[in-house]
Amino acid sequence: MSDRQHCRPVNIDELREAVAWAVGEERTLEVRGNGTKAGYGRPVECSAVLETTGLAGIDMYEPDELVMSAGAGTPLAEIEAALAEKGQMLAFEPADYGAILGGEAGRQTIGGVFAANLCGPRRIRSGAARDHLLGLQTVTGHGQIIKTGGRVVKNVTGYDLCKLLTGSMGTLAVMSHVTFKVLPAPETCGTLLLTGAARATLLGALCRAMGSAFDVSSAALLPAAAAARSTVPDVSLAGGEVAALRIEGPAPSVAYRISRLEDLLHDGEIECARLDPDGSALLWREIRDAALLDRQAPLWRISTAPTAAADIAGEREDVLFDWSGGLIWATGDERGDLRARVDATGGHATLVRASPELRSAMAPFHPQAGPLRALSRRVKNSFDPGRVLNSGRMYEGI
Amino acid sequence: MSGIAMPEPDAEAIAKRDWLIDALRGIVPGEGVISTPEELRAYECDALSTYRQVPMAVVLPETVEQVSKVLALCDRERIKVVPRGAGTSLSGGALPVTDGIVLGMGKFNRILDIDWANRCVVTQPGVTNLGITRAVEHEGFYYAPDPSSQIACTIGGNIGENSGGVHCLKYGLTTNNVLGLEMVLTNGDVIRLGGRHLDAEGYDLLGLMTGSEGLLGVVTEVTVRILQKPETLRAVLMGFPSVEAGGDCVATIIARGIIPGGLEMMDHPAINAAEDFCNAGYPRDAQALLICELDGPQAEVDHLIDTVTDIARDLGATYLKVSQSEEERLGFWAGRKNAFPAVGRISPDYICMDGTIPRSELAHVLRRMQQMSAKYGLRVANVFHAGDGNLHPLILFDANKPGELDNAEAFGADILKLCVEVGGVLTGEHGVGIEKRDLMPEMFTEDDLNQQARVKCAFDPTQILNPGKMFPKLHRCAELGRMHVHKGQMPFPELERF
């Protein structure tokens, strides 16, 4: 690493120069913020490093307008602290991939959050990073500064390149500044725990809750082994599979909705219990960061239709269901059996955490075929024809 | 036709017309190809009806295979294709070209699956926006984005324009509510993006397609999320003696952490036009009227209604009324929802603009708009999705007076430039189309626009899909693809390039 050229631009013009240099010299750039996700994606060797941490700081924050703008290298922790001071938040609740990938927690940059399209348990109600990015300044693989979007929430002027670049893992353009939507933090939150029934019954109960009018913001199911790892005693001592529903909002509304959900779901089999706001916050953070699973084993993240969850996971114990079953975190499986099942039912499986050898042998991002693969390549070409930016990180040749 | 020029028609394409119609009939048999002048006239414009052009033919395919073959044929023969849903675009997105065909998706009008357990609907693109809600409402569900044309506009068109509506502050736009697409590229490739699950495995092409105005591909199937209807809906009507006070009220509601289901504002001329039209009970003397709708569980709505009325009282509201029944709530909305026809009655013609601004700039922008109104000698009425900063100034004019349409368009362009100047954008939900095409350089640099054009080339290298829309200048894809060549060689020479 030490003999590689290392660029750390402090403004967008220096960033543009760094990319233009790489294009001219036929270098390949490893684009990174704090490097918390270095172990995420295909292992690739780049001839130089382009680090965005010099592009740091909150440029604009208008709480009344629900909007913030910051350099891509700004620490997420700094942003969350500024928001908390005004009672606001990033509603998409980005998971801590530093912690998930076995590194230090709390070190992600806001650029990394958008480049990887992170989200959390509230995804099913409030969306992912993609749904909150309003505007971007970037430098493309042509070495050109490009602006897209703006600072207002309603904007259909030109193609929505914010969506395209969110989750593109730095393979199309390097983000310099991001402008995003922020939201008021809920006044309070509560969690309804469901126990005493088999997995299929509990997953069915989550789906029923999601189909109710009670505005559930998160719905997870923890197999017994995962529940036992929780630091929340009500969860770890439950002694079986535990389903959890999060309800957020003004206090009278939360109390009302929790009791209505109890009425709806309580039957001879399912038992209900409630978690207080502190316990809730702790539990949903553990779920967000897949912290209730083995933290060393390979980790899969599967997005699927909620009703397919039971079939995909089977009787596995080393799993965690979020999004009412629409998201499955699973450990182990070095052969990719889970991905084969996802292929049969619809959705995608990402190998989030694995050794470099395994990530070389098995595509970390769900393989694409035929015309879609060709289209993705043409999109890459349109931004980065010289394959300068994070090339090969998502897919071979992209 | 007024000021906005369309690309020079391609004489070679026009010369092929008879041959082309035969070839299209070979793909879509029977009534599926329209070619007589009388029948073609029905397709000459969309809802931006000051612009009209008759296409060479209209094709109404019924299967994905037919769409694929039609596109592949047109790609090979360099025939332009304008996709069309219900033709309700307000920006000329479905305006035909005289040297091309219209690909009407109206026969793709079936809902394919309602998946209650996964809370989504799989539908063909020609189903109307309201048709989706109608299909699921008996179980208490609805489809959230509700553009005002929802009775007629199709879900395919909603994908093209990333349509919004009055509820998008809380529930998002089309792009936040669509899960999957099937689409056909101009080379005939059929591609599926997403499905019944969330987020993409690779590039978010679903997000890119949404709002691409029919320039990238033709949508043949859509999967959308449906939501359970809120338990309670209540609305508050608030009148203020100044636009500033109304604007402060909007800012304060949001600053207190309340995200209403709908938050609309009307100015004095719009209030009175609506009142003349349908007697909604609006206060005629108010300079600004707010409609704030809160939805959710009864306990939450009652709690928030009290907070909102307290805020309005503190800020000097001169009129304050909370809906006590569903009938009354709908009555509050009647004036707002009829604002366009109401303005249509007080003026022979009007054009509707669609800029978005930061909310804090509202009073400033309305004041500047009044000055422009005096300068151009044309009246303007404003309805405003206040919660998300989306303005709809209605410019009143008389098309029978020589020069007045041009004058109105110039006024409209000045308003949109002002929106950009204060940190906003040219279009919040109606799309660029032809209407705002030539204003794109107000917001974007040449590099910005060239990158967007390169994305277009990745999908449609022959540029046959919806030409003349969105981009002020057309470049050949080869010209845009040109890149720096170092020491006489390309990096990765084995890779395909357009």
JSON list of C-alpha atoms in Angstrom, two decimals, chain A residues 193-205 208 241 262 264-273:
[
{"chain": "A", "resi": 193, "resn": "LEU", "atom": "CA", "xyz": [-42.31, -8.53, 21.21]},
{"chain": "A", "resi": 194, "resn": "LEU", "atom": "CA", "xyz": [-44.10, -11.66, 20.01]},
{"chain": "A", "resi": 195, "resn": "THR", "atom": "CA", "xyz": [-43.08, -15.06, 21.33]},
{"chain": "A", "resi": 196, "resn": "GLY", "atom": "CA", "xyz": [-44.37, -18.56, 21.95]},
{"chain": "A", "resi": 197, "resn": "ALA", "atom": "CA", "xyz": [-45.04, -19.61, 18.38]},
{"chain": "A", "resi": 198, "resn": "ALA", "atom": "CA", "xyz": [-43.22, -21.32, 15.54]},
{"chain": "A", "resi": 199, "resn": "ARG", "atom": "CA", "xyz": [-41.27, -19.37, 12.91]},
{"chain": "A", "resi": 200, "resn": "ALA", "atom": "CA", "xyz": [-43.93, -19.58, 10.21]},
{"chain": "A", "resi": 201, "resn": "THR", "atom": "CA", "xyz": [-46.62, -18.33, 12.60]},
{"chain": "A", "resi": 202, "resn": "LEU", "atom": "CA", "xyz": [-44.46, -15.41, 13.73]},
{"chain": "A", "resi": 203, "resn": "LEU", "atom": "CA", "xyz": [-43.51, -14.44, 10.17]},
{"chain": "A", "resi": 204, "resn": "GLY", "atom": "CA", "xyz": [-47.22, -14.53, 9.31]},
{"chain": "A", "resi": 205, "resn": "ALA", "atom": "CA", "xyz": [-47.94, -12.24, 12.27]},
{"chain": "A", "resi": 208, "resn": "ARG", "atom": "CA", "xyz": [-50.38, -9.11, 9.18]},
{"chain": "A", "resi": 241, "resn": "GLU", "atom": "CA", "xyz": [-37.84, -17.33, 18.53]},
{"chain": "A", "resi": 262, "resn": "GLU", "atom": "CA", "xyz": [-51.65, -6.56, 20.58]},
{"chain": "A", "resi": 264, "resn": "LEU", "atom": "CA", "xyz": [-54.73, -7.92, 16.38]},
{"chain": "A", "resi": 265, "resn": "LEU", "atom": "CA", "xyz": [-51.93, -10.43, 16.95]},
{"chain": "A", "resi": 266, "resn": "HIS", "atom": "CA", "xyz": [-52.52, -11.92, 20.37]},
{"chain": "A", "resi": 267, "resn": "ASP", "atom": "CA", "xyz": [-54.07, -15.35, 20.17]},
{"chain": "A", "resi": 268, "resn": "GLY", "atom": "CA", "xyz": [-53.86, -18.65, 22.02]},
{"chain": "A", "resi": 269, "resn": "GLU", "atom": "CA", "xyz": [-50.39, -19.25, 20.66]},
{"chain": "A", "resi": 270, "resn": "ILE", "atom": "CA", "xyz": [-48.66, -15.87, 20.37]},
{"chain": "A", "resi": 271, "resn": "GLU", "atom": "CA", "xyz": [-47.69, -14.06, 23.55]},
{"chain": "A", "resi": 272, "resn": "CYS", "atom": "CA", "xyz": [-47.05, -10.31, 23.56]},
{"chain": "A", "resi": 273, "resn": "ALA", "atom": "CA", "xyz": [-44.68, -8.16, 25.63]}
]
